[in-house]
Amino acid sequence: MNYRENFMEWEDPGIALITGASAGIGAEFARQLASQGFGLILIARRKNKLEKLSKELHEEYSVFVEVFVGDLSKLDDNHKIISKIKEIDNLDVLINNAGYGINKTFLQTDITGHINMINVHFTSAVMFCHAAIPGMTKRNRGVIINTSSTAAVNKSQMGVMYTSTKTALTVFSELLQEKIKDTNIYIQSLCPGFTYSEFHDTESMRGFQRTWFPKEAWMAAEDVVRLSLESVKNKEVIFIPGKYNQNNTRKIREAAIEQYLNGKRL
Ligand SMILES: NC(=O)c1ccc[n+]([C@@H]2O[C@H](COP(=O)([O-])OP(=O)(O)OC[C@H]3O[C@@H](n4cnc5c(N)ncnc54)[C@H](OP(=O)(O)O)[C@@H]3O)[C@@H](O)[C@H]2O)c1
């Protein structure tokens, strides 16, 4: 493979560590990065899905693939992943992508449910960035993609904790990029809108129907990932894939600001 075919045009693509790699957007990051010559460390809870993907990608692209089974709501598992990150001397790409929704209100969800979501969406990403950045700084190269959501941009009221954790992840990404702006480390807060994946089929999203939202609001995970990787070099931290999401998110955000300025309750 010609090195120019990888999204950073690196001559020697190293390792990409991806959380939430057993399905959807994370599995698609794994596929596209393997096709570009990156070695992979795939993390999620479902071992069988990770192993199947690992076998498929190793056979197709002859890249190194390691599977790490971990539950990111558990700090012990996150500490084990930190140890793993510190062992890798060529970690080029960190993708904090694991996530899920809860189709219940704030009070219908018990407090452990909220703490778990904070850990999966935010705490784990902070822990892994903290562990990965020293090595990236030393090599003066690296890419971190934190999968957030358009919910972080339009401050969607659909889930209080979902929007809060994704907003925290986006602000964290923005502030972190500012701190390392003089390095060759790129940070992206990927903010997808509705994406076809397993997200809306999980037990915690029971009752959700894709048909509530227009067809044109939905994107394929493949396109979300391709556009995300293509835009990393622009160094714009917040990246919203797809014209539909970009236009509508702006509209929703402007409407929210207008309401705020009018002193109305959001
Ligand atoms: N799909 C959308 O419409 C949409 C829109 C905006 C943002 N996003 C974000 O995109 C990211 C990827 O979601 P997706 O759409 O690809 O959904 P998905 O197909 O359901 O994939 C979610 C991934 O996260 C992993 N995961 C969930 N809980 C975990 C935990 N406690 N520990 C470790 N891994 C965990 C899942 O693996 P296991 O179950 O095997 O652990 C799976 O690999 C999420 O952060 C989501 O919030 C999705």
PDB file of N, CA and C in Angstrom, residues 73 103 122 129 131 155 178 211 219 228 240 246:
ATOM      1  N   SER A  73     -17.509   1.663  31.567  1.00  0.00           N
ATOM      2  CA  SER A  73     -18.174   2.273  32.729  1.00  0.00           C
ATOM      3  C   SER A  73     -17.417   1.911  34.009  1.00  0.00           C
ATOM      4  N   ASN A 103     -33.339   5.700  26.366  1.00  0.00           N
ATOM      5  CA  ASN A 103     -34.632   6.255  25.982  1.00  0.00           C
ATOM      6  C   ASN A 103     -35.562   6.361  27.197  1.00  0.00           C
ATOM      7  N   PHE A 122     -17.394  10.154  28.907  1.00  0.00           N
ATOM      8  CA  PHE A 122     -16.481  11.244  29.233  1.00  0.00           C
ATOM      9  C   PHE A 122     -15.236  10.803  30.012  1.00  0.00           C
ATOM     10  N   CYS A 129      -6.995  10.047  26.792  1.00  0.00           N
ATOM     11  CA  CYS A 129      -6.255  11.194  26.225  1.00  0.00           C
ATOM     12  C   CYS A 129      -5.054  11.505  27.122  1.00  0.00           C
ATOM     13  N   ALA A 131      -3.421   9.555  28.969  1.00  0.00           N
ATOM     14  CA  ALA A 131      -2.389   8.513  28.836  1.00  0.00           C
ATOM     15  C   ALA A 131      -1.690   8.578  27.479  1.00  0.00           C
ATOM     16  N   LYS A 155     -27.466  21.306  21.694  1.00  0.00           N
ATOM     17  CA  LYS A 155     -27.931  21.168  23.088  1.00  0.00           C
ATOM     18  C   LYS A 155     -29.309  20.501  23.111  1.00  0.00           C
ATOM     19  N   GLU A 178      -6.498  23.463  21.976  1.00  0.00           N
ATOM     20  CA  GLU A 178      -5.918  24.782  22.195  1.00  0.00           C
ATOM     21  C   GLU A 178      -4.576  24.648  22.929  1.00  0.00           C
ATOM     22  N   THR A 211     -38.253   5.807  12.261  1.00  0.00           N
ATOM     23  CA  THR A 211     -39.177   6.524  11.368  1.00  0.00           C
ATOM     24  C   THR A 211     -39.686   7.843  11.981  1.00  0.00           C
ATOM     25  N   MET A 219     -27.530   8.960   8.204  1.00  0.00           N
ATOM     26  CA  MET A 219     -26.318   8.726   7.412  1.00  0.00           C
ATOM     27  C   MET A 219     -25.790   7.317   7.655  1.00  0.00           C
ATOM     28  N   SER A 228     -15.109  12.122   8.462  1.00  0.00           N
ATOM     29  CA  SER A 228     -14.361  12.468   9.674  1.00  0.00           C
ATOM     30  C   SER A 228     -12.858  12.407   9.403  1.00  0.00           C
ATOM     31  N   ILE A 240     -18.967  18.271  12.065  1.00  0.00           N
ATOM     32  CA  ILE A 240     -20.325  17.730  11.889  1.00  0.00           C
ATOM     33  C   ILE A 240     -20.391  17.120  10.489  1.00  0.00           C
ATOM     34  N   GLN A 246     -25.253  19.573   9.213  1.00  0.00           N
ATOM     35  CA  GLN A 246     -24.657  20.906   9.345  1.00  0.00           C
ATOM     36  C   GLN A 246     -25.735  21.986   9.291  1.00  0.00           C
TER      37      GLN A 246
END
